Tab-separated table of C-alpha atoms in Angstrom:
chain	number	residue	atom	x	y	z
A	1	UNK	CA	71.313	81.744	91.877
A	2	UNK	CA	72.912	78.725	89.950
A	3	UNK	CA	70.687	75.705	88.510
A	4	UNK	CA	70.599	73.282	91.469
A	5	UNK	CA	72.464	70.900	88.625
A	6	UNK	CA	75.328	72.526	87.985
A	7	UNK	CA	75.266	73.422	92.231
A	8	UNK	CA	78.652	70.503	92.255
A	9	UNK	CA	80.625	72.618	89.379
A	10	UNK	CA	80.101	76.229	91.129
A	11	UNK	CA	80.889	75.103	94.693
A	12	UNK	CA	84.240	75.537	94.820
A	13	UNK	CA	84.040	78.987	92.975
A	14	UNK	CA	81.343	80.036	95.486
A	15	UNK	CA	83.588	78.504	98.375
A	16	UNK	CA	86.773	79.762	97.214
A	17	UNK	CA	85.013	83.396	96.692
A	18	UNK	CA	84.042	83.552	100.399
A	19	UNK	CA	86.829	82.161	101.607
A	20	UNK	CA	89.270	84.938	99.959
A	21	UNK	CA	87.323	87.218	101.143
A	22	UNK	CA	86.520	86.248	104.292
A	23	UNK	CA	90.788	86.315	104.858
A	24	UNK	CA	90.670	89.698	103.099
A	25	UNK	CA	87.833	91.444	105.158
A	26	UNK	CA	89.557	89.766	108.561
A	27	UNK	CA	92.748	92.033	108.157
A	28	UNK	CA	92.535	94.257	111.529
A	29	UNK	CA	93.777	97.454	109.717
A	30	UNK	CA	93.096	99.587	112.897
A	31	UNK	CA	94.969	96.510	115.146
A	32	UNK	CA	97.715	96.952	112.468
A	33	UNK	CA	97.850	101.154	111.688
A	34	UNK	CA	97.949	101.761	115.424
A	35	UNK	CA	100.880	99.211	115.917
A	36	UNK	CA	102.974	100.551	113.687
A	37	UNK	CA	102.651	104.236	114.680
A	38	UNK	CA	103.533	103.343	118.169
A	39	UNK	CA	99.984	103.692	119.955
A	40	UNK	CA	100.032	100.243	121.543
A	41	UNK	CA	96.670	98.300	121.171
A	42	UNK	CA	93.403	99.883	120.042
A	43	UNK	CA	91.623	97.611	122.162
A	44	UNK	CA	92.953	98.922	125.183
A	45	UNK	CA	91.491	102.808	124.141
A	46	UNK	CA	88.199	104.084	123.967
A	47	UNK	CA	85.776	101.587	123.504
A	48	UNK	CA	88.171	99.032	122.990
A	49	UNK	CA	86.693	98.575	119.064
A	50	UNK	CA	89.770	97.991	116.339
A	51	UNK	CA	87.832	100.468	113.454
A	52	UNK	CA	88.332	104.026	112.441
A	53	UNK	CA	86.110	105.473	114.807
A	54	UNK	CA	87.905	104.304	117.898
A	55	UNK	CA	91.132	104.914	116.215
A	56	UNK	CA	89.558	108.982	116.273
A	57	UNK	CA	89.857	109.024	119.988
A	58	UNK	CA	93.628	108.536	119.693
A	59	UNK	CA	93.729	112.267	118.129
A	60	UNK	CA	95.384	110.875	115.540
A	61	UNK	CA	93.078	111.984	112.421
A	62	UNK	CA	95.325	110.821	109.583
A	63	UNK	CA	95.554	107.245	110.597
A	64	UNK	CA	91.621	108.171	111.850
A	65	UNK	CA	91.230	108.322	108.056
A	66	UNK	CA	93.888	105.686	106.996
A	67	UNK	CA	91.900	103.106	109.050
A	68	UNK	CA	88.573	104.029	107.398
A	69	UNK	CA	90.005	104.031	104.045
A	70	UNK	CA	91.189	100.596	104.486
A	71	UNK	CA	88.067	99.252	105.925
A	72	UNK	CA	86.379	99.931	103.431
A	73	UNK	CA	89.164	99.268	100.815
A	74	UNK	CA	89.462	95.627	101.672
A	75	UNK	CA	85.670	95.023	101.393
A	76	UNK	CA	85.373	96.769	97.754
A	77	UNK	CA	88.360	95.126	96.798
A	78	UNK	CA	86.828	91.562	97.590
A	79	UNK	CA	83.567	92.877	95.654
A	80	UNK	CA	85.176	93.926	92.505
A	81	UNK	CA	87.816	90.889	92.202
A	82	UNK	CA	84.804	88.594	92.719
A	83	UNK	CA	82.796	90.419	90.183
A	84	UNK	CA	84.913	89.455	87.171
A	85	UNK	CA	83.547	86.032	87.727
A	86	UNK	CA	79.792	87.001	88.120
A	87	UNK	CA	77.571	88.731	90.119
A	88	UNK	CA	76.161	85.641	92.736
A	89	UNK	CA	80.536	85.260	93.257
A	90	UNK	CA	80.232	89.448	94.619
A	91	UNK	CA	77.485	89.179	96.557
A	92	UNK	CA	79.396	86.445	98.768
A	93	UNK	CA	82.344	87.911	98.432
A	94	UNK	CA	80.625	91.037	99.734
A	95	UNK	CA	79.446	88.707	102.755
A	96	UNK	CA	82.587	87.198	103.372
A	97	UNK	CA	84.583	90.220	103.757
A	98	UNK	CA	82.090	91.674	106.384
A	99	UNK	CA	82.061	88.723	108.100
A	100	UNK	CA	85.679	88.593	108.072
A	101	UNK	CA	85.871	92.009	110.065
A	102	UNK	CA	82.916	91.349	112.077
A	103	UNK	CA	84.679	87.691	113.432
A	104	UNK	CA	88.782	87.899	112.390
A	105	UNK	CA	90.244	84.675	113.057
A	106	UNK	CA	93.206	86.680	113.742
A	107	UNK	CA	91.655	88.045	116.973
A	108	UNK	CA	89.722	84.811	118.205
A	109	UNK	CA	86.760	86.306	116.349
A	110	UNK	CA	86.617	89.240	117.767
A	111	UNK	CA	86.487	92.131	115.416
A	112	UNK	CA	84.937	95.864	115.000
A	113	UNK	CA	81.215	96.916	113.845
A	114	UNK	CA	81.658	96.741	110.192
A	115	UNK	CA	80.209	99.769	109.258
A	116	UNK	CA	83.110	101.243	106.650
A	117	UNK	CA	83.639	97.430	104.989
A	118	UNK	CA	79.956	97.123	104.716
A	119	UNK	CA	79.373	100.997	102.883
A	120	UNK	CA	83.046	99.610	100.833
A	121	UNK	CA	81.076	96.506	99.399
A	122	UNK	CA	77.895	98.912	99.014
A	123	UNK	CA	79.644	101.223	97.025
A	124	UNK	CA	81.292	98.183	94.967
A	125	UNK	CA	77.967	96.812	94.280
A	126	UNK	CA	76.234	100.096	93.510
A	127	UNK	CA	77.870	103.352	92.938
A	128	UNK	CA	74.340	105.212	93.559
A	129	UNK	CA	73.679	102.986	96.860
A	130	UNK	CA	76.650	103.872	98.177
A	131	UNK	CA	76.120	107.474	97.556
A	132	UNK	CA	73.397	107.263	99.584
A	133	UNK	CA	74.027	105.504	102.429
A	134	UNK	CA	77.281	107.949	102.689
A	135	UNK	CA	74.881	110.908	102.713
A	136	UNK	CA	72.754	109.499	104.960
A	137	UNK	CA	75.960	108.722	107.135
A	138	UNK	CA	77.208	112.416	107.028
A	139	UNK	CA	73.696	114.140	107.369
A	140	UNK	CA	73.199	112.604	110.289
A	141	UNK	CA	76.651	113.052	111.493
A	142	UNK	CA	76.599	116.639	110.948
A	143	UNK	CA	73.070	117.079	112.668
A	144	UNK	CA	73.499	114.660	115.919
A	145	UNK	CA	77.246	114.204	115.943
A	146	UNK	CA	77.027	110.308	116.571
A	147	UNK	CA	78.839	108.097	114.908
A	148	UNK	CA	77.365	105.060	115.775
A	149	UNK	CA	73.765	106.587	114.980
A	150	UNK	CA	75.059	107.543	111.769
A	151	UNK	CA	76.179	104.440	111.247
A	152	UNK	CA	72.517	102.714	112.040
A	153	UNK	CA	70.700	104.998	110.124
A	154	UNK	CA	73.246	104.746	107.294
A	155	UNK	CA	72.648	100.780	107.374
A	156	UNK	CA	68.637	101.225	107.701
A	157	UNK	CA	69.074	103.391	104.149
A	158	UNK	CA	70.485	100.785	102.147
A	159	UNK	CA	68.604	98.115	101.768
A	160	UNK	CA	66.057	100.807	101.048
A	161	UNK	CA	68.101	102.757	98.787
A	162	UNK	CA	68.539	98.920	96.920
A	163	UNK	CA	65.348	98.394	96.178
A	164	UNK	CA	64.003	102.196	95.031
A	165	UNK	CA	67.191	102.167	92.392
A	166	UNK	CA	67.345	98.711	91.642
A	167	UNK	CA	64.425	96.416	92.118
A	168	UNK	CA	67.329	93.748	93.213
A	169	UNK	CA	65.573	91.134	95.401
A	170	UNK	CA	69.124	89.094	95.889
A	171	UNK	CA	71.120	92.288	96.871
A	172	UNK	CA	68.286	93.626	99.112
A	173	UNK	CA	68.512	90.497	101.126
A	174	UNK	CA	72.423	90.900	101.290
A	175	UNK	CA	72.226	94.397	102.101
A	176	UNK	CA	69.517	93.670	104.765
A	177	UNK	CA	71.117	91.177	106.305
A	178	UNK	CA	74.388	93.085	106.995
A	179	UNK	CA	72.588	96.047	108.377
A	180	UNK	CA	71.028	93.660	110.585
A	181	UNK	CA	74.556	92.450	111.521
A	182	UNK	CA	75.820	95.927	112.085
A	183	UNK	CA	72.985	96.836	114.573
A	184	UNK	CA	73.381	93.615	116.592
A	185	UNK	CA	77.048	94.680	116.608
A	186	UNK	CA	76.215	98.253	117.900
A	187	UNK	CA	73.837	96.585	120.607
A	188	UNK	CA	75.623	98.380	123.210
A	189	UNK	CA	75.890	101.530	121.405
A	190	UNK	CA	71.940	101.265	120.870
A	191	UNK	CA	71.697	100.892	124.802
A	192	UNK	CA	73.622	104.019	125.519
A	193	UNK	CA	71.575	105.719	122.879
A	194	UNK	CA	68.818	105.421	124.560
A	195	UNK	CA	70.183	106.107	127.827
A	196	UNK	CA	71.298	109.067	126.152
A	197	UNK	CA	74.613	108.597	127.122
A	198	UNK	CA	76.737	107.961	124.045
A	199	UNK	CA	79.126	109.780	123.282
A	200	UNK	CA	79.781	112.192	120.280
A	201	UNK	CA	82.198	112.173	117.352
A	202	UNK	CA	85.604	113.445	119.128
A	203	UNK	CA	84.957	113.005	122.195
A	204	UNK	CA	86.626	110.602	124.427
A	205	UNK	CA	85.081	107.469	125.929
């Protein structure tokens, strides 16, 4: 982090960097994808949630796909743009851009689960993180077929996966703190898990 003296030079960098980003990670790509291949409002299918996995339940694979590329697009975008000025200026960005999809002012702050921006600014970040917390994604997609456990355990890995490979106290903290935002976001999912009544990857809500 910046000397606390030169905090009123690096402001509007740091302000500016999570702003942009913020903007960039609040683009509704499922909202938008779905809209313009005539399938109404995501909101109104499934579970209602704007991201790639609720886009799934439309059958439509390819924009499936299109949604999670973009997801995750618009967070490593934010990442690597911000990391030309400096590492602290990525790690916000990477914030900023999760945040932005988590709360869109777009949709009165009400956006999807985060899950494919956050693994886009992971893989920005670190390469060999990312890996990880993809594998860890699949392999338990394969073995349970649950996207939304997937997802948790995926988010549980990386701040893991951070520290083993990296020893990087600042991104650990980042990392941890968006998997924490991505569970609270799956709170309901986590209920049904439980219950043992959520449903798999496929299948209709």
């Amino acid at each position: 982090m910046p000397d606390p003296i030169s905090w009123s030079h690096v402001a509007p960098f740091y302000l500016l960097a999570f702003a942009g980003s913020y903007l960039l990670g609040s683009v509704p790509f499922g909202l938008v994808i779905t809209r313009l291949f005539g399938l109404g409002d995501i909101r109104q299918i499934g579970s209602g949630n704007i991201g790639a996995t609720n886009v799934l339940r439309t059958g439509r694979k390819g924009l499936a796909l299109l949604t999670l590329i973009c997801d995750s697009g618009k967070g490593a975008a934010a990442v690597l743009v911000a990391a030309l000025w400096g590492p602290d200026l990525a790690l916000i960005a990477a914030l900023g851009s999760v945040l932005g999809h988590l709360f869109p002012v777009w949709l009165k702050f009400k956006g999807g689960k985060g899950v494919a921006t956050t693994l886009g600014v992971v893989i920005a970040l670190s390469w060999m993180v990312g890996l990880v917390a993809c594998l860890t994604w699949l392999l338990t997609a394969l073995t349970l077929r649950m996207s939304s456990l997937s997802a948790l355990m995926a988010m549980l890995a990386t701040p893991i996966a951070v520290w083993v490979i990296h020893h990087d106290l600042q991104m650990v903290e980042l990392t941890a703190l968006l998997a924490v935002l991505v569970w609270v976001r799956h709170h309901e999912n986590i209920k049904r898990l439980i219950k043992g009544e959520e449903p798999k990857i496929g299948q209709k809500k």
